[in-house]
Short mmCIF file of C-alpha atoms and ligand atoms in Angstrom, two decimals:
data_model
loop_
_atom_site.label_atom_id
_atom_site.label_comp_id
_atom_site.label_asym_id
_atom_site.label_seq_id
_atom_site.Cartn_x
_atom_site.Cartn_y
_atom_site.Cartn_z
CA MET A 18 0.03 -0.02 0.01
CA THR A 19 1.29 3.47 -0.83
CA ASP A 20 2.63 5.33 2.16
CA VAL A 21 1.02 8.66 1.40
CA ALA A 22 2.76 10.64 4.18
CA ALA A 23 6.14 9.40 3.04
CA ARG A 24 5.43 10.20 -0.64
CA LEU A 25 4.30 13.69 0.34
CA GLN A 26 7.47 14.20 2.41
CA GLU A 27 9.58 13.02 -0.50
CA LEU A 28 7.94 15.61 -2.75
CA ARG A 29 8.66 18.32 -0.16
CA ASP A 30 12.28 17.20 0.12
CA ARG A 31 12.72 17.45 -3.62
CA GLY A 32 11.03 20.81 -3.93
CA LEU A 33 8.20 19.27 -5.90
CA TYR A 34 5.33 19.62 -3.43
CA ARG A 35 2.38 21.49 -4.97
CA ARG A 36 -0.30 23.39 -3.23
CA LEU A 37 -3.37 25.22 -4.43
CA ARG A 38 -3.52 28.99 -4.55
CA LEU A 39 -6.93 30.69 -4.27
CA VAL A 40 -7.69 33.37 -6.89
CA ASP A 41 -10.54 35.69 -5.82
CA GLY A 42 -12.58 36.73 -8.83
CA PRO A 43 -12.46 36.17 -12.57
CA GLN A 44 -9.33 35.69 -14.72
CA GLY A 45 -8.62 39.29 -15.58
CA PRO A 46 -5.22 40.85 -16.26
CA ARG A 47 -5.10 41.62 -12.49
CA VAL A 48 -6.48 39.27 -9.86
CA GLU A 49 -6.72 39.20 -6.13
CA LEU A 50 -4.55 36.56 -4.51
CA GLY A 51 -4.29 36.27 -0.74
CA GLY A 52 -6.07 39.57 -0.33
CA ARG A 53 -3.68 41.48 -2.64
CA GLU A 54 -4.01 42.59 -6.22
CA VAL A 55 -1.37 41.08 -8.52
CA LEU A 56 -0.62 41.20 -12.23
CA LEU A 57 -1.72 37.81 -13.60
CA LEU A 58 0.98 36.40 -15.88
CA CYS A 59 0.24 32.70 -15.85
CA SER A 60 -3.40 32.35 -17.10
CA ASN A 61 -4.28 30.80 -20.47
CA ASN A 62 -7.13 33.33 -20.84
CA TYR A 63 -5.06 34.76 -23.69
CA LEU A 64 -7.78 36.89 -25.34
CA GLY A 65 -9.51 38.00 -22.13
CA LEU A 66 -12.63 36.09 -23.08
CA ALA A 67 -13.14 34.05 -19.90
CA ASP A 68 -14.18 37.28 -18.16
CA HIS A 69 -15.81 39.03 -21.18
CA PRO A 70 -19.33 40.21 -20.43
CA GLN A 71 -20.87 38.71 -23.57
CA VAL A 72 -19.27 35.31 -22.91
CA ARG A 73 -20.51 35.31 -19.31
CA ALA A 74 -23.97 36.28 -20.47
CA ALA A 75 -24.05 33.49 -23.07
CA ALA A 76 -23.17 30.93 -20.36
CA ALA A 77 -25.90 32.29 -18.10
CA GLU A 78 -28.54 32.30 -20.84
CA ALA A 79 -27.63 28.73 -21.87
CA ALA A 80 -27.95 27.58 -18.23
CA VAL A 81 -31.46 28.99 -18.18
CA ARG A 82 -32.48 27.61 -21.57
CA TRP A 83 -30.69 24.26 -21.68
CA GLY A 84 -29.85 23.49 -18.07
CA ALA A 85 -26.65 23.39 -16.07
CA GLY A 86 -25.57 19.96 -17.37
CA ALA A 87 -26.12 17.71 -20.33
CA GLY A 88 -27.25 14.85 -18.18
CA ALA A 89 -25.70 12.03 -20.20
CA SER A 90 -23.04 11.21 -22.81
CA ARG A 91 -23.60 12.49 -26.34
CA LEU A 92 -24.45 8.94 -27.57
CA ILE A 93 -27.16 8.46 -24.89
CA SER A 94 -29.32 11.59 -24.38
CA GLY A 95 -26.79 14.38 -23.87
CA ASN A 96 -26.48 15.54 -27.54
CA MET A 97 -28.05 19.02 -27.80
CA GLU A 98 -28.28 21.82 -30.38
CA PRO A 99 -25.49 23.91 -28.71
CA HIS A 100 -23.07 21.02 -29.24
CA ARG A 101 -24.04 20.60 -32.89
CA GLN A 102 -23.87 24.33 -33.61
CA LEU A 103 -20.43 24.83 -31.96
CA GLU A 104 -19.01 21.82 -33.80
CA SER A 105 -20.06 23.21 -37.08
CA ARG A 106 -18.61 26.67 -36.35
CA LEU A 107 -15.35 25.17 -35.13
CA ALA A 108 -14.98 23.05 -38.27
CA GLU A 109 -15.50 26.15 -40.43
CA PHE A 110 -13.15 28.21 -38.35
CA LYS A 111 -10.36 25.64 -38.69
CA GLY A 112 -11.05 24.81 -42.34
CA TYR A 113 -12.15 21.19 -41.79
CA GLU A 114 -15.05 19.04 -42.84
CA ALA A 115 -16.19 18.18 -39.32
CA ALA A 116 -15.48 18.77 -35.63
CA LEU A 117 -16.25 16.83 -32.43
CA LEU A 118 -16.39 18.20 -28.90
CA PHE A 119 -14.68 16.49 -25.94
CA GLY A 120 -14.99 17.15 -22.25
CA SER A 121 -11.49 18.60 -22.10
CA GLY A 122 -8.17 18.69 -23.96
CA TYR A 123 -6.90 16.00 -21.64
CA LEU A 124 -9.83 13.78 -22.50
CA ALA A 125 -9.51 14.52 -26.18
CA ASN A 126 -5.84 13.49 -26.37
CA THR A 127 -6.31 10.42 -24.23
CA GLY A 128 -9.12 9.43 -26.49
CA ILE A 129 -7.80 10.28 -29.96
CA VAL A 130 -4.31 8.79 -29.74
CA PRO A 131 -5.59 5.35 -28.65
CA ALA A 132 -8.25 5.47 -31.39
CA LEU A 133 -5.71 6.12 -34.10
CA ALA A 134 -2.88 3.83 -32.92
CA GLY A 135 -2.96 0.47 -31.21
CA ALA A 136 -1.00 -2.62 -30.20
CA GLY A 137 1.51 -3.54 -32.82
CA GLU A 138 1.76 0.03 -34.17
CA VAL A 139 4.12 2.93 -33.37
CA VAL A 140 3.22 6.51 -32.27
CA PHE A 141 5.83 9.20 -32.67
CA SER A 142 5.69 11.88 -29.99
CA ASP A 143 7.77 15.04 -29.56
CA ALA A 144 9.75 14.95 -26.28
CA LEU A 145 8.06 18.16 -25.05
CA ASN A 146 4.45 17.20 -25.89
CA HIS A 147 1.81 17.87 -23.30
CA ALA A 148 1.12 15.24 -20.63
CA SER A 149 -2.24 14.43 -22.11
CA ILE A 150 -0.59 13.26 -25.38
CA VAL A 151 1.98 11.28 -23.35
CA ASP A 152 -0.88 9.60 -21.50
CA GLY A 153 -2.74 9.06 -24.77
CA CYS A 154 0.34 7.20 -26.04
CA ARG A 155 0.46 5.11 -22.90
CA LEU A 156 -3.20 4.22 -23.14
CA SER A 157 -2.92 3.35 -26.79
CA ARG A 158 -0.72 0.26 -26.11
CA ALA A 159 1.16 1.21 -29.26
CA GLU A 160 4.94 1.41 -29.04
CA THR A 161 5.89 5.09 -28.44
CA PHE A 162 8.93 6.58 -30.14
CA VAL A 163 9.77 9.82 -28.39
CA TYR A 164 11.78 12.01 -30.76
CA ARG A 165 13.98 14.86 -29.51
CA HIS A 166 12.18 18.18 -29.45
CA ARG A 167 11.48 19.36 -33.02
CA ASP A 168 14.28 17.07 -34.26
CA LEU A 169 13.18 15.94 -37.75
CA GLU A 170 16.22 13.75 -38.35
CA HIS A 171 15.57 11.84 -35.18
CA LEU A 172 11.93 11.46 -36.08
CA GLU A 173 12.80 10.26 -39.55
CA TRP A 174 15.18 7.70 -38.16
CA GLY A 175 12.32 6.42 -35.94
CA LEU A 176 9.96 6.31 -38.83
CA ARG A 177 12.37 4.27 -40.91
CA GLN A 178 12.85 1.81 -37.99
CA ALA A 179 9.08 1.42 -37.58
CA GLY A 180 8.44 0.76 -41.28
CA GLU A 181 4.88 -0.35 -41.88
CA ARG A 182 4.06 -0.17 -38.14
CA GLY A 183 4.14 3.69 -38.08
CA ALA A 184 0.62 4.97 -37.35
CA LEU A 185 0.61 8.48 -35.92
CA ILE A 186 2.91 11.50 -35.42
CA ALA A 187 1.63 13.64 -32.53
CA THR A 188 2.87 17.12 -31.68
CA ASP A 189 1.84 20.30 -29.88
CA GLY A 190 1.38 23.11 -32.41
CA VAL A 191 2.57 25.79 -29.94
CA PHE A 192 4.49 23.98 -27.11
CA SER A 193 2.73 24.60 -23.85
CA MET A 194 5.78 25.10 -21.66
CA ASP A 195 8.22 26.60 -24.17
CA GLY A 196 6.16 28.76 -26.46
CA ASP A 197 7.87 27.62 -29.64
CA VAL A 198 6.09 26.27 -32.67
CA ALA A 199 6.39 22.81 -34.24
CA PRO A 200 7.87 22.49 -37.83
CA LEU A 201 4.44 21.53 -39.21
CA ALA A 202 5.20 21.47 -42.97
CA GLU A 203 8.18 19.23 -42.47
CA LEU A 204 6.19 16.96 -40.11
CA LEU A 205 3.40 16.59 -42.64
CA GLU A 206 5.86 15.80 -45.39
CA LEU A 207 7.38 13.06 -43.20
CA ALA A 208 3.95 11.72 -42.25
CA ARG A 209 2.94 11.50 -45.93
CA ARG A 210 6.27 9.89 -47.00
CA HIS A 211 6.09 7.24 -44.26
CA GLY A 212 2.31 6.52 -44.45
CA CYS A 213 1.37 7.97 -41.04
CA ARG A 214 -1.33 10.36 -39.89
CA LEU A 215 -0.29 13.71 -38.30
CA MET A 216 -2.13 15.02 -35.23
CA VAL A 217 -1.48 18.62 -34.03
CA ASP A 218 -2.62 19.82 -30.62
CA GLU A 219 -3.50 23.51 -30.99
CA ALA A 220 -4.41 24.00 -27.30
CA HIS A 221 -2.17 27.10 -27.18
CA ALA A 222 -2.32 27.96 -30.85
CA THR A 223 -6.11 28.47 -31.22
CA GLY A 224 -7.00 32.09 -30.96
CA THR A 225 -3.33 33.14 -30.68
CA VAL A 226 -1.54 32.45 -33.98
CA GLY A 227 -2.50 32.27 -37.67
CA ARG A 228 -4.93 34.39 -39.61
CA GLY A 229 -7.61 35.64 -37.19
CA GLY A 230 -6.34 33.14 -34.57
CA ARG A 231 -7.02 30.01 -36.67
CA GLY A 232 -3.94 28.34 -35.24
CA SER A 233 -0.51 27.04 -36.20
CA VAL A 234 -1.86 24.63 -38.79
CA ALA A 235 -3.57 27.52 -40.56
CA ALA A 236 -0.44 29.69 -40.18
CA ALA A 237 1.52 26.98 -42.01
CA GLY A 238 -1.09 26.95 -44.78
CA LEU A 239 -2.01 23.36 -43.95
CA SER A 240 -5.73 23.65 -42.97
CA GLY A 241 -7.51 20.55 -44.11
CA GLU A 242 -4.27 18.77 -44.82
CA VAL A 243 -3.04 17.89 -41.31
CA ASP A 244 -5.16 14.82 -40.52
CA VAL A 245 -6.26 15.64 -37.02
CA VAL A 246 -6.27 19.01 -35.27
CA VAL A 247 -7.10 19.24 -31.55
CA GLY A 248 -8.06 22.46 -29.78
CA THR A 249 -9.30 23.46 -26.39
CA LEU A 250 -12.14 25.69 -25.29
CA GLY A 251 -10.47 26.38 -21.93
CA LYS A 252 -7.68 28.63 -22.98
CA ALA A 253 -8.06 31.47 -25.57
CA LEU A 254 -11.75 30.57 -25.95
CA GLY A 255 -12.31 31.33 -22.30
CA SER A 256 -14.54 28.38 -21.39
CA TYR A 257 -14.03 24.69 -20.75
CA GLY A 258 -13.86 21.68 -23.02
CA ALA A 259 -12.09 20.77 -26.25
CA PHE A 260 -12.61 19.72 -29.85
CA VAL A 261 -11.02 17.84 -32.71
CA CYS A 262 -11.27 18.80 -36.37
CA ALA A 263 -10.80 16.19 -39.06
CA SER A 264 -12.52 14.60 -42.10
CA ALA A 265 -16.15 13.63 -41.60
CA GLU A 266 -15.11 10.03 -41.81
CA THR A 267 -12.42 10.35 -39.13
CA VAL A 268 -14.88 12.20 -36.82
CA ASP A 269 -17.41 9.41 -37.40
CA PHE A 270 -14.76 6.94 -36.47
CA LEU A 271 -13.84 8.91 -33.22
CA VAL A 272 -17.63 8.94 -32.28
CA ASN A 273 -17.43 5.19 -32.48
CA SER A 274 -14.10 4.61 -30.84
CA ALA A 275 -12.73 7.42 -28.66
CA ARG A 276 -13.52 6.14 -25.14
CA PRO A 277 -13.60 9.52 -23.31
CA PHE A 278 -16.15 10.65 -25.91
CA ILE A 279 -18.31 7.56 -25.57
CA PHE A 280 -18.08 7.02 -21.83
CA SER A 281 -18.20 10.53 -20.42
CA THR A 282 -21.00 13.10 -19.91
CA ALA A 283 -21.40 15.60 -22.78
CA PRO A 284 -19.92 19.06 -22.13
CA PRO A 285 -22.34 21.27 -20.20
CA PRO A 286 -24.50 23.66 -22.32
CA PRO A 287 -23.26 26.80 -20.52
CA SER A 288 -19.63 25.99 -21.35
CA VAL A 289 -20.51 25.14 -24.95
CA ALA A 290 -22.53 28.35 -25.41
CA ALA A 291 -19.75 30.43 -23.79
CA ALA A 292 -17.21 28.96 -26.22
CA ALA A 293 -19.51 29.66 -29.18
CA THR A 294 -19.81 33.36 -28.19
CA ALA A 295 -16.06 33.51 -27.53
CA LEU A 296 -15.40 32.14 -30.99
CA GLU A 297 -17.41 35.00 -32.50
CA LEU A 298 -15.27 37.43 -30.50
CA VAL A 299 -11.99 36.05 -31.75
CA SER A 300 -11.15 38.93 -34.12
CA ALA A 301 -7.97 39.75 -35.95
CA GLU A 302 -7.64 42.85 -33.77
CA ARG A 303 -7.76 40.92 -30.49
CA VAL A 304 -5.23 38.41 -31.76
CA GLU A 305 -2.92 41.17 -33.00
CA ARG A 306 -3.18 42.87 -29.61
CA LEU A 307 -2.16 39.61 -27.95
CA GLN A 308 0.75 39.21 -30.31
CA ALA A 309 1.93 42.79 -29.90
CA ASN A 310 1.77 42.42 -26.08
CA ALA A 311 3.73 39.16 -26.25
CA ALA A 312 6.40 40.65 -28.57
CA GLY A 313 6.69 43.71 -26.23
CA PHE A 314 7.03 41.51 -23.14
CA ARG A 315 9.65 39.31 -24.79
CA ARG A 316 11.63 42.40 -25.84
CA ALA A 317 11.40 43.97 -22.38
CA LEU A 318 12.68 40.74 -20.76
CA ALA A 319 15.51 40.46 -23.27
CA ALA A 320 16.43 44.04 -22.45
CA GLU A 321 16.80 42.87 -18.88
CA GLY A 322 19.35 40.32 -19.92
CA LEU A 323 16.98 37.37 -19.82
CA ASP A 324 17.09 34.63 -22.43
CA VAL A 325 13.71 34.53 -24.19
CA ASP A 326 14.91 33.43 -27.60
CA ARG A 327 13.14 30.09 -27.48
CA SER A 328 9.63 31.59 -27.52
CA SER A 329 7.92 33.23 -30.49
CA THR A 330 4.45 33.35 -28.89
CA GLN A 331 2.48 34.49 -25.87
CA ILE A 332 4.09 31.76 -23.73
CA VAL A 333 7.42 33.00 -22.45
CA PRO A 334 9.44 30.76 -20.13
CA ILE A 335 12.41 31.94 -18.02
CA GLU A 336 14.33 28.81 -17.17
CA VAL A 337 15.81 28.63 -13.67
CA GLY A 338 16.96 24.99 -13.53
CA GLU A 339 16.26 23.38 -10.18
CA ALA A 340 12.79 23.32 -8.54
CA GLU A 341 13.56 25.12 -5.24
CA PRO A 342 15.11 28.29 -6.66
CA THR A 343 12.29 28.40 -9.21
CA MET A 344 9.70 28.46 -6.45
CA ALA A 345 11.73 31.02 -4.50
CA LEU A 346 11.79 33.32 -7.52
CA CYS A 347 8.04 32.82 -8.00
CA GLU A 348 7.36 33.79 -4.32
CA GLN A 349 9.70 36.79 -4.57
CA LEU A 350 7.85 38.09 -7.67
CA LEU A 351 4.52 37.49 -6.03
CA GLU A 352 5.55 39.68 -3.12
CA ARG A 353 6.34 42.36 -5.66
CA GLY A 354 2.92 41.99 -7.33
CA VAL A 355 3.69 39.70 -10.29
CA PHE A 356 2.06 36.23 -10.40
CA ALA A 357 3.80 33.69 -12.70
CA GLN A 358 3.58 30.15 -11.33
CA GLY A 359 6.75 28.06 -11.14
CA ILE A 360 6.66 25.02 -13.38
CA ARG A 361 8.55 21.94 -12.21
CA PRO A 362 8.95 18.24 -13.13
CA PRO A 363 7.13 16.20 -14.23
CA THR A 364 5.49 19.06 -16.20
CA VAL A 365 8.89 19.87 -17.62
CA PRO A 366 12.08 17.74 -17.85
CA GLU A 367 14.28 17.41 -14.77
CA GLY A 368 16.63 20.35 -14.32
CA SER A 369 14.51 22.71 -16.50
CA SER A 370 12.17 24.16 -13.90
CA ARG A 371 11.04 27.59 -14.91
CA LEU A 372 8.67 30.49 -14.52
CA ARG A 373 6.16 30.24 -17.36
CA PHE A 374 4.88 33.73 -18.21
CA THR A 375 1.73 34.00 -20.32
CA VAL A 376 0.58 37.27 -21.78
CA MET A 377 -3.00 38.36 -22.46
CA ALA A 378 -4.51 40.69 -25.00
CA THR A 379 -6.02 42.61 -22.09
CA HIS A 380 -2.73 43.50 -20.43
CA GLN A 381 -1.58 47.09 -20.82
CA ALA A 382 1.85 47.52 -22.54
CA GLY A 383 3.07 49.63 -19.65
CA GLU A 384 2.25 47.03 -16.96
CA LEU A 385 3.99 44.36 -18.99
CA GLU A 386 7.18 46.55 -19.20
CA ALA A 387 7.05 47.28 -15.47
CA ALA A 388 6.65 43.52 -14.73
CA ALA A 389 9.64 42.71 -17.02
CA LYS A 390 11.74 45.17 -14.98
CA LEU A 391 10.70 43.48 -11.73
CA VAL A 392 11.50 40.05 -13.22
CA GLY A 393 14.90 41.31 -14.43
CA ALA A 394 15.78 42.71 -11.01
CA ALA A 395 14.74 39.60 -9.17
CA ALA A 396 16.57 37.38 -11.61
CA ARG A 397 19.78 39.41 -11.31
CA GLU A 398 19.58 39.17 -7.51
CA ARG A 399 19.66 35.43 -8.03
CA GLY A 400 22.37 35.42 -10.64
CA LEU A 401 19.93 34.29 -13.38
CA ALA A 402 20.34 37.30 -15.73
CA ALA A 403 23.22 39.27 -17.18
CA ALA A 404 24.62 41.58 -14.49
CA SER A 405 23.58 44.75 -16.36
CA PRO A 406 20.47 45.05 -18.47
CA ALA A 407 21.15 45.18 -22.23
CA PHE A 408 19.58 48.67 -22.64
CA ALA A 409 22.01 50.05 -20.05
CA ALA A 410 25.10 48.75 -21.89
C1 PLP B 507 -0.88 21.24 -25.32
C2 PLP B 507 -2.01 20.95 -24.38
N1 PLP B 507 -2.90 20.02 -24.76
C3 PLP B 507 -3.97 19.65 -23.95
C4 PLP B 507 -4.12 20.33 -22.77
C5 PLP B 507 -5.27 19.95 -21.87
O1 PLP B 507 -6.34 20.73 -22.15
P1 PLP B 507 -7.51 20.91 -21.02
O2 PLP B 507 -7.02 21.92 -20.03
O3 PLP B 507 -8.67 21.38 -21.82
O4 PLP B 507 -7.69 19.56 -20.45
C6 PLP B 507 -3.27 21.35 -22.33
C7 PLP B 507 -3.55 22.06 -21.11
O5 PLP B 507 -2.78 22.54 -20.38
C8 PLP B 507 -2.16 21.61 -23.18
O6 PLP B 507 -1.27 22.59 -22.82
#
C-alpha cells in the first residue's frame, strides 16, 4: 500500500510539493490573490474572453435555456443543439469538414491517440508534448517513439525503423511550456512519406496564432491537410472543453471509438454556449493585440538580460533549472505583485524548472514593461540574468 505521508514528504524534500492558490474573482489581467491585487501572468485566458461580459452572459442564458448539465453522454441523451452548432462553427473556423467536442483537452488526447494507434503500431511523439498526449500514447498500447524536441532527423530515423508499423505522429502546435512552434510542414511531409497520420494539438495555438487566430496549422497553410487538429475551449476561448477537427469519416470513427467521448457526460451547455460566443469574438484585432503584447514583453525581458529566444508566442518561459530556486523566485515576484507560477517536473524535464509567463491581449503595454523590470531585477539578484540590463550597456 502506498505510504501517502512518506510520498508527500519526499515531494517536499525534492522541492516538488504543490499546493493550491486561491484566486478571488475572474481571470482578468489583474487578480486578487491572498487579499492582494497582482498582475496575472500565468493564465491561459489569452484573449481575455473568460471574463468577457458577452461570454459570461451566453453561459448564463444557456444555463437558463438548456440547463446546467447535459445529463448524459452524447451517444445516450446528452447531444443538444449547442453542441451541434459549436461543432459546425469550429470546423468552419479551422477549415475542416467536421469537428467533435470532448470534455477537455486532456480527455481529447487520451481518446484520440488510442483511437488512431494500437497494439503492434508505433506512435511518434515530440519529447516536449503535453502530458495528455503522453498519457494518450500510454493508453494506446502502441509502441511510443519519443523524438527529440523538433528534431526531424531523429523522427525520420524512428519512422524508418518502424516501417509499416508507423501509425501516428503527434505534436503540440505551440508547445505549452516553451512557447515555440512545431515544424508542421516538415512533419506533414514526413507523415505522408512514411504513411502515417499527423495530429497537431492546438491548445495554445487556437486564438493566438495564424490568420484571425485560426492556429498554427492555418499559419503553416495546412488547414484541411493535417489529418487531425485538436483544440481546447479552456484557453483562448475562455470556457471549458475541447474539440477535434478532421474529415467527416475520421470524426465518425472517433464517435465510435474514442472512449472519453463515448463514456463521459457531454460538455455542459453553458460551457458550450460560452465557447460559441467567444469564437465570434476572436477577431484579428484581438489576436494582434495579444501578439503585440507578447512581442513587447519578450523584448522587455531580453532588455533585462534574460534569455527569451526560444519563444515566439504568448508563452514566455524563463528557465531557472532546479525546482527550489524556481519556487523561491516565484514567491519573490509574487511579493512584488507579479504572479507567474513556477513549473517543475514532471510538467517539464528534470533540471529545467522555470517560470512560465503568459501574456493576455487585455494586459496594458506599460504594466508588462514594469513587470519585465521586476523580473529582471529579481533574476539578477539570483544570478539568473546578465549583470547589467542590455539597454544600459
Ligand atoms: C498542449 C495541451 N494540450 C492539452 C491540454 C489539456 O487541455 P484541457 O485543459 O482542456 O484539459 C493542455 C492544457 O494545459 C495543453 O497545454
